[in-house]
mmCIF file of C-alpha atoms in Angstrom:
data_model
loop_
_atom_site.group_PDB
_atom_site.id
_atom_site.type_symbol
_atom_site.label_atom_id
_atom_site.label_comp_id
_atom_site.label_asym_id
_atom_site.label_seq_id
_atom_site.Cartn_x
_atom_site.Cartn_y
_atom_site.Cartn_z
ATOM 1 C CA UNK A 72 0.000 0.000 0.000
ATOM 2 C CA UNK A 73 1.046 3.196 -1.183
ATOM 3 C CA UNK A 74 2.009 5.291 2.120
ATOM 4 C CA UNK A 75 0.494 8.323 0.747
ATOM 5 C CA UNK A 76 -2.876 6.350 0.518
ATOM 6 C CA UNK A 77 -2.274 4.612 3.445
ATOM 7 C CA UNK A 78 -2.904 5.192 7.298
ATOM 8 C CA UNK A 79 0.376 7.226 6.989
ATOM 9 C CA UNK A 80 -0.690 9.644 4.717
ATOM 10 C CA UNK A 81 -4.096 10.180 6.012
ATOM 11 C CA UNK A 82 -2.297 10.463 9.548
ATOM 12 C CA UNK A 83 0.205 13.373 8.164
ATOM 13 C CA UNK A 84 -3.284 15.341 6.264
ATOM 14 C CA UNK A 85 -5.046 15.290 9.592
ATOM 15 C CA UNK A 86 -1.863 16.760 11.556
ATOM 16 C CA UNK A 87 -1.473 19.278 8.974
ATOM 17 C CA UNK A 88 -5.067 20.497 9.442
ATOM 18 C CA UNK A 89 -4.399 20.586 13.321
ATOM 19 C CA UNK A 90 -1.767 22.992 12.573
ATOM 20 C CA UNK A 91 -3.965 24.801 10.494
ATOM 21 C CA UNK A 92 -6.996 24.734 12.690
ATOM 22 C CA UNK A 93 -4.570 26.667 15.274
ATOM 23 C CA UNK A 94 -4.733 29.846 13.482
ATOM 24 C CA UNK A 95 -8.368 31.546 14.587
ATOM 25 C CA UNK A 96 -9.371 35.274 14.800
ATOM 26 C CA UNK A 97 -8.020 35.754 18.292
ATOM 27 C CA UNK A 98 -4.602 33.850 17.280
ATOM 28 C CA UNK A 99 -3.934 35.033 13.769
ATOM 29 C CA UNK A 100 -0.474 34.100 14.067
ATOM 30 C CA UNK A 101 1.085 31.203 15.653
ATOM 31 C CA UNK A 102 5.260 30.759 16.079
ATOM 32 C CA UNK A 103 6.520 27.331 15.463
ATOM 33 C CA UNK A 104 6.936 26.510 19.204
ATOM 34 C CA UNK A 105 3.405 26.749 19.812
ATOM 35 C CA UNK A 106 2.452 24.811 17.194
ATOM 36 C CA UNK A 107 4.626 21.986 18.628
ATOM 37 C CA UNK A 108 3.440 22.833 22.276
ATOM 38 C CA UNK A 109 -0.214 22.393 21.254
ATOM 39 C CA UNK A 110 -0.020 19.362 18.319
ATOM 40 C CA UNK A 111 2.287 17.602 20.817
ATOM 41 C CA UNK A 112 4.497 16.382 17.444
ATOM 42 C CA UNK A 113 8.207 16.173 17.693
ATOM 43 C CA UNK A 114 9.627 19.358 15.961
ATOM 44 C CA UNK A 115 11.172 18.106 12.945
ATOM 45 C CA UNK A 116 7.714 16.665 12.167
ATOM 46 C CA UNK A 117 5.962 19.964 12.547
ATOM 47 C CA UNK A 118 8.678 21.918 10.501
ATOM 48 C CA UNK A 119 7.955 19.166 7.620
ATOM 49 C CA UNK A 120 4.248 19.724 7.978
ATOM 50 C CA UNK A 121 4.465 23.647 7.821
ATOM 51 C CA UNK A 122 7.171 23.595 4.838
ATOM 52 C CA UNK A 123 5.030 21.864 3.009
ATOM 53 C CA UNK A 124 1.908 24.311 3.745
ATOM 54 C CA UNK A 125 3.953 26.480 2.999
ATOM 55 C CA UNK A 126 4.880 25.304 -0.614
ATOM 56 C CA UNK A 127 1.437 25.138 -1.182
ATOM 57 C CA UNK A 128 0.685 29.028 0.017
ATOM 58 C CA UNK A 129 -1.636 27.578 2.886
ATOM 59 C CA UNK A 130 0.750 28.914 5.327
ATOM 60 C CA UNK A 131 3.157 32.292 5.319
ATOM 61 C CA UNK A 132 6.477 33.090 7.411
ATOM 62 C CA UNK A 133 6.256 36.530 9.477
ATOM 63 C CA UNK A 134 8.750 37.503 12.172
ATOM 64 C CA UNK A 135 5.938 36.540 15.389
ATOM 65 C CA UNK A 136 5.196 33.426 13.206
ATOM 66 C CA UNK A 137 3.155 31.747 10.752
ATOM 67 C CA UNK A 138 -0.330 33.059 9.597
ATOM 68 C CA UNK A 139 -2.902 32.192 6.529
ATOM 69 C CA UNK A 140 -1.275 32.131 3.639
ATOM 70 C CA UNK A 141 -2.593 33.196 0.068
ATOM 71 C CA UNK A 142 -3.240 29.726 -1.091
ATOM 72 C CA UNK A 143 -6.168 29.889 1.441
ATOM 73 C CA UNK A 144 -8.082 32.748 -0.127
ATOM 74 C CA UNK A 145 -8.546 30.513 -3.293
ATOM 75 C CA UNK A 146 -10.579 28.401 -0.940
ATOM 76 C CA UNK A 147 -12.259 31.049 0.683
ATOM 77 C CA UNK A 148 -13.286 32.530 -2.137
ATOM 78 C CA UNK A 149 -14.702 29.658 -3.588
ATOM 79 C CA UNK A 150 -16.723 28.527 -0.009
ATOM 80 C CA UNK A 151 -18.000 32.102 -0.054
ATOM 81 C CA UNK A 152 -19.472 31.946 -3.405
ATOM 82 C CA UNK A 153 -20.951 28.246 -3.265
ATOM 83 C CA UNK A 154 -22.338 29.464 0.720
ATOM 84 C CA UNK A 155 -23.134 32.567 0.232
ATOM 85 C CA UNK A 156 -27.178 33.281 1.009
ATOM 86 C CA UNK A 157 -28.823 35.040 -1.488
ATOM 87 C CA UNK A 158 -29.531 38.779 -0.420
ATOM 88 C CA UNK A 159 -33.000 38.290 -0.044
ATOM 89 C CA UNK A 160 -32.768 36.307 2.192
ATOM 90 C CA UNK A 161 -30.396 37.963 4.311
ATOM 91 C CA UNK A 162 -32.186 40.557 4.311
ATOM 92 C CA UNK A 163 -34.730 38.645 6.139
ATOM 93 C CA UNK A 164 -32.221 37.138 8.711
ATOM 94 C CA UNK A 165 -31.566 40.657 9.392
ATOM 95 C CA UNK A 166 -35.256 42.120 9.689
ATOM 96 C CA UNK A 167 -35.747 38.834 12.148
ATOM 97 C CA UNK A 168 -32.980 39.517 14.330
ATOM 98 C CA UNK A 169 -33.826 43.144 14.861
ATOM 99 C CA UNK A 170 -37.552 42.385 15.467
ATOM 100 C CA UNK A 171 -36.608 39.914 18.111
ATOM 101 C CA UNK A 172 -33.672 41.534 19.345
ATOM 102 C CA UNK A 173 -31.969 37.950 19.115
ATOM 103 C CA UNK A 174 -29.779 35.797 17.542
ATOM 104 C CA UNK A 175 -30.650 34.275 14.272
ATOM 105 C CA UNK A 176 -28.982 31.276 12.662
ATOM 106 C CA UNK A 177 -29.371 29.142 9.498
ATOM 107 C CA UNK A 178 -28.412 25.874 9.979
ATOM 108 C CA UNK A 179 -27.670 22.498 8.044
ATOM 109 C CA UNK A 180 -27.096 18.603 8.949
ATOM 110 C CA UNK A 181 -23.741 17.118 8.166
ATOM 111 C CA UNK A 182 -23.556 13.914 9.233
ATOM 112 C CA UNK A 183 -24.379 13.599 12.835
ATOM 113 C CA UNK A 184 -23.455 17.689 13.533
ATOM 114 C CA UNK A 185 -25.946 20.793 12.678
ATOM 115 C CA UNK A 186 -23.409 23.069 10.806
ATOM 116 C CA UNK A 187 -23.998 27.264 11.080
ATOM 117 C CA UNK A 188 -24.190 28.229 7.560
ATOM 118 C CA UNK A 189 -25.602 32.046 8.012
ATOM 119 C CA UNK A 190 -26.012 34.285 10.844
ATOM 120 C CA UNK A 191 -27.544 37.912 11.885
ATOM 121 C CA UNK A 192 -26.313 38.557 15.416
ATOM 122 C CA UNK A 193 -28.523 40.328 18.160
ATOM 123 C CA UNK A 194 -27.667 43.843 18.364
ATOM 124 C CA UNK A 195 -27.355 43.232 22.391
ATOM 125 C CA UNK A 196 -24.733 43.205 24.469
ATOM 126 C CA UNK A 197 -25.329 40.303 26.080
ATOM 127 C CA UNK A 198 -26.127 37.808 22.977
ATOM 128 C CA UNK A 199 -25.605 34.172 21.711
ATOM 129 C CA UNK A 200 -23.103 33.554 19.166
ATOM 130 C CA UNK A 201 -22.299 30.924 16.675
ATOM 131 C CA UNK A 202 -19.465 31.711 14.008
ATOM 132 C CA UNK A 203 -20.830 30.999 10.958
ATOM 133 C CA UNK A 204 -18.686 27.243 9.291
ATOM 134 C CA UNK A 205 -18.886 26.243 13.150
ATOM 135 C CA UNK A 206 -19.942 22.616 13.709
ATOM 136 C CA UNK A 207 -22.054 21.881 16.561
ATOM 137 C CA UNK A 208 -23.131 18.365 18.026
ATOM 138 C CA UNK A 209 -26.915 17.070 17.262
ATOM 139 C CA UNK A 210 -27.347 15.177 20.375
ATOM 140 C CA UNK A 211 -29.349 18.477 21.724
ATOM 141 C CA UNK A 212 -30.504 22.144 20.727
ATOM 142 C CA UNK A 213 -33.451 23.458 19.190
ATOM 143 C CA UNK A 214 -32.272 22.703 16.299
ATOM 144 C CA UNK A 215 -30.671 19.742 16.343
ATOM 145 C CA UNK A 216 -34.228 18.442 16.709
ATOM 146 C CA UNK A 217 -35.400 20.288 13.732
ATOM 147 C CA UNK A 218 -32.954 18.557 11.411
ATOM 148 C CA UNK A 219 -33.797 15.148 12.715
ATOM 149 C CA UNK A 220 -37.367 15.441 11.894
ATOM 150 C CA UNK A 221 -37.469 12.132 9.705
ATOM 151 C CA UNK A 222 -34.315 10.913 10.702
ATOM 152 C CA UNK A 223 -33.483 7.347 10.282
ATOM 153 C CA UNK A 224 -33.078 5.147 13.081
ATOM 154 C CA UNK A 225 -29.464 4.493 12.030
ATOM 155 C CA UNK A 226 -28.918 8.323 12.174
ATOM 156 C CA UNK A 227 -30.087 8.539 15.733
ATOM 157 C CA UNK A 228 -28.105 5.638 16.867
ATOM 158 C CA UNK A 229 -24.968 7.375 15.159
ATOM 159 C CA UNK A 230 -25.722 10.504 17.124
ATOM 160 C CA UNK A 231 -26.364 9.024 20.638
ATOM 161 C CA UNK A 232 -23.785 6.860 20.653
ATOM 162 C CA UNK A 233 -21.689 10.526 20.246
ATOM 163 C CA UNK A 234 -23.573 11.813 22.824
ATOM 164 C CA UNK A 235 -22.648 12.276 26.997
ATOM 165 C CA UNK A 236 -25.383 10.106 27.286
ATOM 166 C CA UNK A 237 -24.667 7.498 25.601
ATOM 167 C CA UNK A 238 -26.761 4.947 23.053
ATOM 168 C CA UNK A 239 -29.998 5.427 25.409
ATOM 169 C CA UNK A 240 -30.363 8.429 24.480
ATOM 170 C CA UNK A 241 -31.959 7.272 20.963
ATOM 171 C CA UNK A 242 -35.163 7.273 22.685
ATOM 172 C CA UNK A 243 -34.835 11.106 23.437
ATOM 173 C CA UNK A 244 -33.753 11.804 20.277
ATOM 174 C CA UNK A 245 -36.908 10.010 18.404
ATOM 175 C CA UNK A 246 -39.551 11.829 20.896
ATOM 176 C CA UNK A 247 -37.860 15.242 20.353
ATOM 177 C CA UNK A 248 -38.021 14.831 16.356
ATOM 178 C CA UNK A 249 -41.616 13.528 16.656
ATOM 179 C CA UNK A 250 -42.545 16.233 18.386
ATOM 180 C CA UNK A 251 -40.862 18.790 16.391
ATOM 181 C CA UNK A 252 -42.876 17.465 13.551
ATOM 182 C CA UNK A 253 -46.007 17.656 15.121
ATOM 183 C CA UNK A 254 -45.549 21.280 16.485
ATOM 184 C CA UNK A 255 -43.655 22.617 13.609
ATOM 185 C CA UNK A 256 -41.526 23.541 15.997
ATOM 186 C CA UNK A 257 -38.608 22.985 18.787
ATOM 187 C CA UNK A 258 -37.513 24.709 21.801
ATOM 188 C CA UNK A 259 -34.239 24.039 23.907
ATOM 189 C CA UNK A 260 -33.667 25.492 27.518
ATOM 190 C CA UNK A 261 -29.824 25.006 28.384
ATOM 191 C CA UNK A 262 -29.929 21.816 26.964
ATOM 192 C CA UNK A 263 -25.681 22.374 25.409
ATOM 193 C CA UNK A 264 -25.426 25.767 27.653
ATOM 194 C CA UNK A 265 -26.711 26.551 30.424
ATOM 195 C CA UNK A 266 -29.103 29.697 30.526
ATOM 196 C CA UNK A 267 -29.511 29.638 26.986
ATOM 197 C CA UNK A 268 -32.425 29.269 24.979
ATOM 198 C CA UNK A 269 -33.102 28.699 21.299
ATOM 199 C CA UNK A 270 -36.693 28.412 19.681
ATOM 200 C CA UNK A 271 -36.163 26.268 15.824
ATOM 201 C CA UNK A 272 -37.990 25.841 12.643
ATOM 202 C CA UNK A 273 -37.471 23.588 9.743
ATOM 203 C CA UNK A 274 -36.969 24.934 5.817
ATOM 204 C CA UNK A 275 -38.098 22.339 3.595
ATOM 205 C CA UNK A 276 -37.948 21.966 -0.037
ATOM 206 C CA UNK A 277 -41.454 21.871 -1.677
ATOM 207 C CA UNK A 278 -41.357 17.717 -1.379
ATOM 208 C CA UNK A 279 -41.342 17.965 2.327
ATOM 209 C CA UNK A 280 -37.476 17.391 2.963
ATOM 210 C CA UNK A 281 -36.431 19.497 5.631
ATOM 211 C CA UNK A 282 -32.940 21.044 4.078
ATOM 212 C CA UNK A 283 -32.093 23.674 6.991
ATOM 213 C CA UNK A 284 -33.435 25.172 10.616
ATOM 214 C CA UNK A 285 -33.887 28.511 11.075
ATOM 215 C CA UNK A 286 -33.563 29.830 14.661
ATOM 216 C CA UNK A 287 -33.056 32.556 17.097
ATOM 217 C CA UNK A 288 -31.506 32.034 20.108
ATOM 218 C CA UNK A 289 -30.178 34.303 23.573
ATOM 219 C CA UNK A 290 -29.978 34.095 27.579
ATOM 220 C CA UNK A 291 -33.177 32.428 28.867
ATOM 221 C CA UNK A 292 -34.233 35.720 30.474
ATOM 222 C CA UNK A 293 -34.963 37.532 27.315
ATOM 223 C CA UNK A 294 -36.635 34.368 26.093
ATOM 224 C CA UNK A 295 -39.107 32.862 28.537
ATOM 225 C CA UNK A 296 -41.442 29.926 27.840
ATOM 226 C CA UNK A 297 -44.564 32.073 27.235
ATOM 227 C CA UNK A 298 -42.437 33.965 24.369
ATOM 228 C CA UNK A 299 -41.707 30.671 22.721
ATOM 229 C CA UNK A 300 -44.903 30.434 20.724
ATOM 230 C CA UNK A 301 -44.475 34.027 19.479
ATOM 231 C CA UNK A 302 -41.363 33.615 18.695
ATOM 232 C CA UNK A 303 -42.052 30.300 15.905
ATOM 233 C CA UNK A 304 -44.667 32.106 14.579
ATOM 234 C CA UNK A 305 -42.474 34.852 13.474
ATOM 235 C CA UNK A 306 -39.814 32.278 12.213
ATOM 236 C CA UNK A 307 -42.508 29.516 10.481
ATOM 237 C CA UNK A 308 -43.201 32.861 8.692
ATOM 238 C CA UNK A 309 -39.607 33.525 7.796
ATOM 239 C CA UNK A 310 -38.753 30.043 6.770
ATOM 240 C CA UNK A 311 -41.635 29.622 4.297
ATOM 241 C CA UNK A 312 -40.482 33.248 2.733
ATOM 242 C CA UNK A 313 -36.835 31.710 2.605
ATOM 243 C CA UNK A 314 -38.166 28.168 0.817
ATOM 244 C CA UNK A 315 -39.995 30.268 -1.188
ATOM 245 C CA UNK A 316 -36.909 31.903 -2.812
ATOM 246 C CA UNK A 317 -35.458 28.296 -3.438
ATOM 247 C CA UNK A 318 -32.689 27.066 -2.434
ATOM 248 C CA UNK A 319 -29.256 26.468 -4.468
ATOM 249 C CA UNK A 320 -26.358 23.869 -3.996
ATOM 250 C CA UNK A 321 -24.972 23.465 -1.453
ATOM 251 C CA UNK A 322 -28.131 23.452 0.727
ATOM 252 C CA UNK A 323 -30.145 21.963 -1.175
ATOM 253 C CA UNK A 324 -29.873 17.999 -0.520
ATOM 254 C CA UNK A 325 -28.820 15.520 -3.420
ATOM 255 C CA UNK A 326 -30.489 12.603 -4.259
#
């Protein structure tokens, strides 16, 4: 077996990525040491990884360290234009956010995580934020149980058995989809984090499919249970304007 294609070569891809996944908004820059501080990889194995990241403009040399390279915003670019939301419709991500004075997040299944695709953040200071490309679990959350309305019983299992609770929790899972699809709606109270709620809708494609959630989500105090109701209204209403404008790859699912 060719080591490239073998457990070798998949091993050096994923340590490169851990390098890469060190660089963040807060940490822009990261110097070599830290990179071998935090991968825990002998140092001639890190210098390897980062020349070649390097050759391939992923990575770029400063004096405090290394930092995105150019190669990146080929990438970017591209995930930018094949993610991007139409205006429309955030246009109406924005209008919900400032009515409700919350959060609101577009979100998508991948595999057995809810991935934030678009976001309008609450103009408070106190507020609920997901970075948009952020990959959350779907073991709980408003609307994790949104996107497993119709989920397979294979799918759940997947997902407890990732869960703190373990492969019982398939039962919780099923009731919380079921009755997501009978309400039209889900609500979570501090279910992931603690005094934080989140009130989810589904976006389906005119078959039925549900392709997305829409939510909005902030402390528990601004959002009390008698709110809830209120609140799905006003998204059920956004979410059929959004299906309404169709959706494009990549949200819409393939066959």
């Amino acid at each position: 077996m060719d080591a490239e294609q073998g457990p070798g070569g998949v091993r050096s891809v994923r340590r490169a990525l851990d390098i890469l996944s060190l660089l963040t908004e807060d940490q822009p820059t990261v110097p070599l040491r830290d990179m071998v501080e935090a991968t825990g990889l002998p140092k001639t194995t890190v210098v390897r990884l980062v020349q070649t990241l390097e050759q391939y403009g992923l990575l770029w040399a400063t004096p405090g360290g290394y930092t995105a390279g150019p190669g990146l915003w080929r990438w970017a670019h591209l995930a930018h234009t094949s993610w991007e939301l139409p205006p429309d419709t955030q246009k109406l991500l924005r209008e919900l956010a400032d009515r409700r004075g919350e959060t609101a997040n577009l979100m998508i299944r991948r595999d057995i995580h809810r991935v934030c695709v678009a976001q309008q953040e609450s103009a408070q200071p106190l507020r609920h934020v997901v970075r948009v490309g952020d990959e959350l679990p779907l073991w709980a959350g408003a609307s994790s149980k949104v996107l497993l309305i119709g989920a397979t019983d294979s799918l759940l299992q997947r997902v407890a058995e990732a869960s703190p609770h373990g492969v019982a929790h398939v039962q919780q899972l099923r009731l919380w989809a079921d009755e997501a699809a009978a309400l039209g709606y889900a609500v979570s109270h501090g279910e992931r984090d603690v005094g934080l709620t989140a009130v989810a809708v589904p976006i389906r494609t005119q078959s039925g499919v549900v392709v997305a959630s829409l939510s909005l989500s902030g402390p528990t105090a601004r959002i009390p249970e008698r709110a809830t109701e209120d609140f799905a209204r006003d998204l059920l209403n956004v979410a059929q304007h959004i299906a309404a404008q169709g959706f494009q790859h990549p949200l819409e699912p393939r066959g």
